[in-house]
Amino acid sequence: PVGSYPFSVSAPPGYVSLPSAGSVEVTGRNQTIALAFNATFPVRFDETGLPLSSNSSSGGAPYWSVELGGVLHNSTGPAIVVVLPNGTYGYVADFPSSPGYAVPLSGIVTVRGGGTQVTLAFNRAVFPVVFQESGLPNGTIWQVVLGGSAQSSATSQVSFLEPEGTYAFSVPYAGSFAPAVAHGNVSV
């Protein structure tokens, strides 16, 4: 009968149908719907830098995601694999299950007749931690040890870049000069 009818196409394995769904308007005459079947290839997104989680059933990293072509793909493991036809695609990767990471990550992946791999390096966001001295003669070298890492300076500041957390610090003597605060903790 005359009317509008929805359709969907199930492509064979390894292919995608364009269009994969739509509607056809039946008007009493023959209707032709052009379908193109394009081969698909695996695109593998591998994460590095995320913490391992004992809460994850896969033993991998906590929940992370890749948005590709408007579709969100989630994983608790170290990889996300999607299949795509040839083309160029923008992606955005995120790690919403844990704060303190420099995200989102974005980029472009191109599929050209074969599978491809994208490595996503998630890094902890770092923040400046600055120690300011006063009272030392100009040019005196002094030092701060923060979380086991030492920095020295002949200026009035010693700076570190650290991720969120609490760190122990110590300030050794600078020659014969004793620091007013020799040790403590700093929260980032």
Coordinates of C-alpha atoms in Angstrom, one line a residue:
P1 CA 0.0 0.0 0.0
V2 CA 0.9 3.6 -0.4
G3 CA 2.8 5.1 2.5
S4 CA 6.2 5.6 4.2
Y5 CA 8.0 2.5 5.4
P6 CA 11.2 2.3 7.5
F7 CA 13.9 -0.1 6.5
S8 CA 17.2 -1.3 7.9
V9 CA 20.0 -3.3 6.2
S10 CA 22.1 -6.0 7.8
A11 CA 25.5 -6.0 6.1
P12 CA 27.5 -9.2 5.9
P13 CA 30.5 -9.5 8.3
G14 CA 33.3 -7.2 7.4
Y15 CA 31.1 -4.7 5.6
V16 CA 28.9 -1.7 6.4
S17 CA 25.9 -0.7 4.4
L18 CA 25.4 2.9 3.3
P19 CA 22.7 3.7 4.1
S20 CA 22.2 1.3 6.9
A21 CA 18.6 2.5 7.6
G22 CA 16.1 4.9 6.4
S23 CA 12.6 5.1 5.0
V24 CA 11.1 4.6 1.6
E25 CA 8.0 6.4 0.3
V26 CA 5.8 4.1 -1.7
T27 CA 3.7 6.1 -4.1
G28 CA 2.3 3.3 -6.4
R29 CA 5.4 3.2 -8.6
N30 CA 8.6 1.1 -8.5
Q31 CA 11.1 2.4 -5.9
T32 CA 14.8 1.7 -6.1
I33 CA 17.0 2.3 -3.1
A34 CA 20.7 2.4 -3.9
L35 CA 22.9 0.6 -1.3
A36 CA 26.6 0.6 -1.2
F37 CA 28.5 -2.1 0.8
N38 CA 31.9 -0.9 2.0
A39 CA 34.6 -3.1 3.6
T40 CA 35.4 -2.3 7.2
F41 CA 38.7 -2.5 9.0
P42 CA 39.5 -2.7 12.7
V43 CA 40.7 0.5 14.4
R44 CA 42.3 -0.2 17.8
F45 CA 42.7 2.4 20.4
D46 CA 45.2 1.4 23.1
E47 CA 45.5 3.4 26.3
T48 CA 48.7 3.9 28.3
G49 CA 49.2 5.7 31.6
L50 CA 45.9 4.9 33.3
P51 CA 46.0 3.2 36.7
L52 CA 45.2 -0.5 37.0
S53 CA 42.1 -1.2 38.9
S54 CA 41.3 -4.3 41.0
N55 CA 37.6 -3.3 40.7
S56 CA 37.7 -3.9 36.9
S57 CA 36.6 -7.3 35.8
S58 CA 39.3 -7.3 33.1
G59 CA 42.1 -6.3 35.5
G60 CA 42.8 -3.3 33.2
A61 CA 42.3 0.4 33.7
P62 CA 39.1 1.9 35.0
Y63 CA 36.4 3.1 32.7
W64 CA 37.6 5.2 29.8
S65 CA 36.0 6.1 26.4
V66 CA 36.5 7.1 22.8
E67 CA 33.9 9.1 20.9
L68 CA 34.2 8.4 17.2
G69 CA 31.7 9.6 14.6
G70 CA 29.3 10.6 17.3
V71 CA 29.2 7.2 18.9
L72 CA 30.6 6.7 22.4
H73 CA 32.7 3.5 23.0
N74 CA 33.5 2.6 26.6
S75 CA 36.1 0.2 28.1
T76 CA 37.4 -1.0 31.4
G77 CA 40.3 -2.8 29.6
P78 CA 43.4 -1.6 27.8
A79 CA 41.9 -1.3 24.3
I80 CA 38.8 -0.3 22.4
V81 CA 38.3 -1.8 18.9
V82 CA 35.8 -0.4 16.4
V83 CA 35.4 -1.3 12.7
L84 CA 35.1 1.4 10.1
P85 CA 35.1 1.8 6.4
N86 CA 37.9 3.7 4.6
G87 CA 37.8 7.4 5.6
T88 CA 39.1 10.0 8.0
Y89 CA 37.5 10.2 11.4
G90 CA 37.9 12.6 14.3
Y91 CA 38.0 11.1 17.8
V92 CA 37.9 12.3 21.4
A93 CA 39.2 10.1 24.2
D94 CA 38.3 10.7 27.9
F95 CA 38.8 9.2 31.3
P96 CA 35.8 10.4 33.2
S97 CA 36.0 7.8 36.0
S98 CA 39.0 9.4 37.7
P99 CA 39.9 13.1 38.2
G100 CA 43.4 14.4 37.8
Y101 CA 44.2 13.4 34.3
A102 CA 44.9 15.8 31.4
V103 CA 41.9 14.9 29.2
P104 CA 40.2 14.9 26.8
L105 CA 42.6 13.7 24.1
S106 CA 41.6 14.3 20.5
G107 CA 42.9 13.5 17.1
I108 CA 42.2 12.1 13.7
V109 CA 42.5 8.5 12.5
T110 CA 42.6 7.5 8.8
V111 CA 41.5 4.1 7.6
R112 CA 43.0 3.1 4.2
G113 CA 42.3 -0.4 3.2
G114 CA 43.5 -2.1 6.4
G115 CA 43.4 -2.0 10.2
T116 CA 45.1 0.8 12.2
Q117 CA 46.2 1.4 15.8
V118 CA 46.1 4.6 17.8
T119 CA 48.0 4.8 21.1
L120 CA 46.4 7.2 23.6
A121 CA 48.8 8.4 26.3
F122 CA 46.8 9.6 29.3
N123 CA 49.0 11.7 31.6
R124 CA 48.3 13.0 35.1
A125 CA 47.6 16.7 35.1
V126 CA 50.5 18.5 36.8
F127 CA 50.4 21.7 38.8
P128 CA 53.2 24.1 39.8
V129 CA 54.5 23.9 43.4
V130 CA 56.8 26.9 44.1
F131 CA 58.9 27.3 47.2
Q132 CA 59.9 30.9 47.8
E133 CA 62.9 31.8 50.1
S134 CA 63.8 35.0 51.7
G135 CA 66.9 36.0 53.7
L136 CA 69.7 34.3 51.8
P137 CA 72.4 36.4 50.2
N138 CA 72.0 36.7 46.4
G139 CA 73.4 33.8 44.5
T140 CA 73.3 31.4 47.4
I141 CA 72.5 27.9 46.3
W142 CA 69.7 26.3 48.2
Q143 CA 67.6 23.1 47.8
V144 CA 64.2 21.6 48.3
V145 CA 63.5 17.9 48.3
L146 CA 59.8 17.2 47.4
G147 CA 58.5 13.7 47.3
G148 CA 62.0 12.3 46.9
S149 CA 62.9 14.7 44.0
A150 CA 65.5 17.4 44.7
Q151 CA 65.7 20.8 43.0
S152 CA 68.4 23.4 43.6
S153 CA 68.4 27.1 42.8
A154 CA 70.6 30.2 43.2
T155 CA 67.5 32.4 42.8
S156 CA 64.7 33.0 45.3
Q157 CA 62.4 30.2 43.9
V158 CA 62.5 26.4 43.5
S159 CA 59.7 25.0 41.4
F160 CA 58.3 21.6 40.8
L161 CA 55.4 20.3 38.6
E162 CA 53.4 17.6 40.4
P163 CA 50.1 15.8 40.0
E164 CA 47.4 16.0 42.7
G165 CA 48.4 14.4 45.9
T166 CA 50.2 15.2 49.2
Y167 CA 54.0 15.3 49.2
A168 CA 56.5 15.5 52.0
F169 CA 59.2 18.1 51.6
S170 CA 62.5 19.0 53.3
V171 CA 64.7 22.0 53.0
P172 CA 68.4 21.3 53.9
Y173 CA 70.7 23.9 55.3
A174 CA 72.1 26.3 52.6
G175 CA 75.7 26.6 53.8
S176 CA 75.5 28.0 57.3
F177 CA 71.9 29.2 56.8
A178 CA 69.1 27.2 58.5
P179 CA 65.7 27.2 57.0
A180 CA 62.8 28.6 59.1
V181 CA 60.7 25.5 58.0
A182 CA 62.9 22.5 57.5
H183 CA 60.2 19.9 56.5
G184 CA 56.5 19.4 56.2
N185 CA 53.8 18.4 53.7
V186 CA 52.3 20.2 50.8
S187 CA 49.0 19.2 49.1
V188 CA 48.5 19.8 45.4

